C-alpha cells in the first residue's frame, strides 16, 4: 500500500509596498499607531457601555420587564463586554510591541506581533460569533470588517519582517566576504 503525502500549505501573499505608495516600515508604523488608538478608544467605549449596563441593572425601576429577563440579558451583555475588554487590551499590548519592533528594527518583535495577531484574529472571529449570539447580527458587521482589515495588516507586517530578516541575512553574508588571507592563497602552489 502506498501512502502519498501532500503538503497542504497556504502561502500568504507578500507585499512590496503598503497601500501601493508607502514603504513597508511606514505602513507598519501606521498600523501600530492606529491599532493603539483603536484599542484605547475601544477600551474607553466598552468601559462606558459596561458602566451604563451595570447602572441600568442596579436601578430597580424596570416596569415592563420581569427581573429574570433583565438578569438574563445583563449576563449576556457582561460576557460580551468582558470579551471586548480582553480583545482591546490584548490589541493594545501587541500593537505596542509592533511599534517598538519597527522603531528598533527588530524582526523578532514583528514576528511575535504576527503570531499574536493571528491569535487575535482567532479571538476576533470568536467575538463575532459571541456577539451574534448575545447582541445581534448588526453588531457583527463592524467586527467582520475589522477582522478583514486586521488580516490585511498582518500581511503587511509579515512582509516587513521578512524584508528585515532578508536584509539581516544579506549583511551577514557580506561580512563573510571580508578579506581572509587563508582564502586568497592559490589552492595549488
CSV table of C-alpha atoms in Angstrom, one decimal:
chain,number,residue,atom,x,y,z
A,1,UNK,CA,0.0,0.0,0.0
A,2,UNK,CA,1.4,3.4,-1.0
A,3,UNK,CA,0.9,6.4,1.1
A,4,UNK,CA,1.2,9.8,-0.5
A,5,UNK,CA,1.9,12.8,1.5
A,6,UNK,CA,0.6,16.0,0.0
A,7,UNK,CA,1.7,19.2,1.7
A,8,UNK,CA,-1.3,21.5,2.1
A,9,UNK,CA,0.5,24.7,2.9
A,10,UNK,CA,-1.1,28.0,2.2
A,11,UNK,CA,1.4,30.7,1.3
A,12,UNK,CA,0.4,34.2,2.3
A,13,UNK,CA,1.0,36.9,-0.3
A,14,UNK,CA,3.9,39.3,0.2
A,15,UNK,CA,3.6,43.0,-0.3
A,16,UNK,CA,6.5,45.2,-1.5
A,17,UNK,CA,4.7,48.4,-0.5
A,18,UNK,CA,1.9,49.3,1.8
A,19,UNK,CA,-1.2,50.8,0.3
A,20,UNK,CA,0.6,51.0,-3.1
A,21,UNK,CA,2.6,54.1,-2.1
A,22,UNK,CA,4.1,53.8,1.4
A,23,UNK,CA,7.1,51.8,2.4
A,24,UNK,CA,6.5,48.7,4.5
A,25,UNK,CA,8.2,50.2,7.5
A,26,UNK,CA,5.9,53.3,7.4
A,27,UNK,CA,2.9,51.1,6.8
A,28,UNK,CA,3.8,49.0,9.9
A,29,UNK,CA,4.2,52.1,12.0
A,30,UNK,CA,0.8,53.4,10.7
A,31,UNK,CA,-0.8,50.0,11.5
A,32,UNK,CA,0.8,50.1,15.0
A,33,UNK,CA,-0.3,53.6,15.9
A,34,UNK,CA,-3.8,53.3,14.5
A,35,UNK,CA,-4.2,50.0,16.4
A,36,UNK,CA,-3.1,51.6,19.6
A,37,UNK,CA,-5.6,54.4,19.0
A,38,UNK,CA,-8.4,51.9,18.2
A,39,UNK,CA,-7.6,49.9,21.3
A,40,UNK,CA,-7.7,52.9,23.5
A,41,UNK,CA,-11.0,54.1,22.0
A,42,UNK,CA,-12.4,50.6,22.2
A,43,UNK,CA,-11.4,50.2,25.9
A,44,UNK,CA,-13.0,53.5,26.7
A,45,UNK,CA,-16.2,52.9,24.8
A,46,UNK,CA,-16.6,49.4,26.2
A,47,UNK,CA,-16.0,50.6,29.7
A,48,UNK,CA,-18.5,53.3,29.4
A,49,UNK,CA,-21.1,50.9,27.9
A,50,UNK,CA,-20.4,48.4,30.7
A,51,UNK,CA,-20.9,51.1,33.3
A,52,UNK,CA,-24.3,52.0,31.7
A,53,UNK,CA,-25.4,48.4,31.7
A,54,UNK,CA,-24.4,48.0,35.3
A,55,UNK,CA,-26.2,51.2,36.4
A,56,UNK,CA,-29.3,50.1,34.4
A,57,UNK,CA,-29.4,46.7,36.1
A,58,UNK,CA,-28.8,48.1,39.5
A,59,UNK,CA,-31.6,50.7,39.0
A,60,UNK,CA,-34.6,48.6,40.2
A,61,UNK,CA,-37.1,50.5,38.1
A,62,UNK,CA,-37.9,48.2,35.2
A,63,UNK,CA,-41.7,48.4,35.0
A,64,UNK,CA,-42.3,46.3,31.9
A,65,UNK,CA,-39.7,43.6,32.4
A,66,UNK,CA,-39.5,40.8,34.9
A,67,UNK,CA,-36.3,40.6,37.0
A,68,UNK,CA,-35.3,37.3,35.4
A,69,UNK,CA,-35.4,38.7,31.9
A,70,UNK,CA,-33.3,41.7,32.9
A,71,UNK,CA,-30.7,39.4,34.7
A,72,UNK,CA,-30.5,37.1,31.7
A,73,UNK,CA,-30.0,40.0,29.2
A,74,UNK,CA,-27.4,41.5,31.6
A,75,UNK,CA,-25.5,38.3,31.8
A,76,UNK,CA,-25.1,38.1,28.1
A,77,UNK,CA,-24.0,41.8,28.0
A,78,UNK,CA,-21.5,41.2,30.8
A,79,UNK,CA,-19.9,38.3,28.9
A,80,UNK,CA,-19.8,40.3,25.6
A,81,UNK,CA,-18.3,43.4,27.3
A,82,UNK,CA,-15.8,41.3,29.2
A,83,UNK,CA,-14.7,39.7,26.0
A,84,UNK,CA,-14.5,43.0,24.2
A,85,UNK,CA,-12.3,44.4,27.0
A,86,UNK,CA,-10.0,41.4,26.8
A,87,UNK,CA,-9.6,41.8,23.0
A,88,UNK,CA,-8.9,45.5,23.1
A,89,UNK,CA,-6.4,45.1,26.0
A,90,UNK,CA,-4.6,42.4,24.0
A,91,UNK,CA,-4.6,44.6,20.9
A,92,UNK,CA,-3.1,47.4,22.9
A,93,UNK,CA,-0.2,45.3,24.2
A,94,UNK,CA,0.7,43.7,20.8
A,95,UNK,CA,0.4,47.0,19.0
A,96,UNK,CA,2.9,48.5,21.4
A,97,UNK,CA,5.2,45.6,20.7
A,98,UNK,CA,4.8,46.2,16.9
A,99,UNK,CA,5.7,49.9,17.2
A,100,UNK,CA,8.7,49.2,19.4
A,101,UNK,CA,9.9,46.5,17.0
A,102,UNK,CA,9.6,48.7,13.9
A,103,UNK,CA,11.4,51.6,15.6
A,104,UNK,CA,14.2,49.4,16.9
A,105,UNK,CA,14.3,47.4,13.6
A,106,UNK,CA,13.9,44.1,15.4
A,107,UNK,CA,12.3,41.5,13.2
A,108,UNK,CA,11.6,39.0,16.0
A,109,UNK,CA,9.3,41.6,17.6
A,110,UNK,CA,7.4,41.8,14.3
A,111,UNK,CA,7.3,38.0,14.1
A,112,UNK,CA,5.8,37.9,17.6
A,113,UNK,CA,3.2,40.5,16.6
A,114,UNK,CA,2.4,38.4,13.5
A,115,UNK,CA,1.9,35.3,15.6
A,116,UNK,CA,0.0,37.2,18.3
A,117,UNK,CA,-2.1,38.9,15.6
A,118,UNK,CA,-3.1,35.5,14.2
A,119,UNK,CA,-4.3,34.6,17.7
A,120,UNK,CA,-6.1,38.0,17.9
A,121,UNK,CA,-7.7,37.3,14.6
A,122,UNK,CA,-9.0,34.0,16.0
A,123,UNK,CA,-10.3,35.8,19.1
A,124,UNK,CA,-11.9,38.4,16.8
A,125,UNK,CA,-13.7,35.6,14.8
A,126,UNK,CA,-14.9,34.2,18.1
A,127,UNK,CA,-16.0,37.6,19.2
A,128,UNK,CA,-18.1,37.8,16.0
A,129,UNK,CA,-19.8,34.5,17.0
A,130,UNK,CA,-20.4,35.6,20.6
A,131,UNK,CA,-21.7,39.0,19.5
A,132,UNK,CA,-24.0,37.4,17.0
A,133,UNK,CA,-25.5,35.1,19.8
A,134,UNK,CA,-25.7,37.7,22.6
A,135,UNK,CA,-26.0,41.1,20.9
A,136,UNK,CA,-27.4,40.5,17.4
A,137,UNK,CA,-26.3,40.3,13.8
A,138,UNK,CA,-25.9,44.1,13.3
A,139,UNK,CA,-23.1,44.1,15.9
A,140,UNK,CA,-21.1,41.6,13.9
A,141,UNK,CA,-20.7,43.7,10.7
A,142,UNK,CA,-18.2,46.1,12.1
A,143,UNK,CA,-16.3,43.2,13.7
A,144,UNK,CA,-16.2,41.3,10.4
A,145,UNK,CA,-14.8,44.5,8.7
A,146,UNK,CA,-12.2,44.8,11.5
A,147,UNK,CA,-11.2,41.1,11.1
A,148,UNK,CA,-10.6,41.6,7.4
A,149,UNK,CA,-8.6,44.8,7.9
A,150,UNK,CA,-6.6,43.2,10.6
A,151,UNK,CA,-5.8,40.3,8.3
A,152,UNK,CA,-4.5,42.7,5.6
A,153,UNK,CA,-2.4,44.5,8.3
A,154,UNK,CA,-1.0,41.1,9.3
A,155,UNK,CA,0.1,40.5,5.7
A,156,UNK,CA,1.9,43.9,5.7
A,157,UNK,CA,3.6,43.1,9.0
A,158,UNK,CA,4.7,39.7,7.7
A,159,UNK,CA,6.1,41.3,4.6
A,160,UNK,CA,8.0,43.8,6.7
A,161,UNK,CA,9.6,41.2,9.0
A,162,UNK,CA,10.5,39.0,6.0
A,163,UNK,CA,12.1,42.1,4.4
A,164,UNK,CA,14.0,42.9,7.6
A,165,UNK,CA,15.2,39.3,8.0
A,166,UNK,CA,16.5,39.3,4.4
A,167,UNK,CA,18.4,42.5,5.0
A,168,UNK,CA,20.0,41.0,8.1
A,169,UNK,CA,21.0,37.8,6.2
A,170,UNK,CA,22.5,39.8,3.4
A,171,UNK,CA,24.5,41.8,5.9
A,172,UNK,CA,25.8,38.6,7.4
A,173,UNK,CA,26.9,37.2,4.1
A,174,UNK,CA,28.6,40.4,3.2
A,175,UNK,CA,30.6,40.2,6.5
A,176,UNK,CA,31.8,36.7,5.4
A,177,UNK,CA,33.3,38.2,2.2
A,178,UNK,CA,35.8,40.4,4.1
A,179,UNK,CA,39.4,39.8,3.2
A,180,UNK,CA,40.6,36.5,4.6
A,181,UNK,CA,44.2,35.7,3.9
A,182,UNK,CA,43.6,31.9,4.1
A,183,UNK,CA,41.0,32.1,1.3
A,184,UNK,CA,43.0,34.3,-1.0
A,185,UNK,CA,46.0,32.0,-1.4
A,186,UNK,CA,46.1,29.8,-4.5
A,187,UNK,CA,44.9,26.3,-3.9
A,188,UNK,CA,48.0,24.8,-5.6
A,189,UNK,CA,51.5,26.2,-5.3
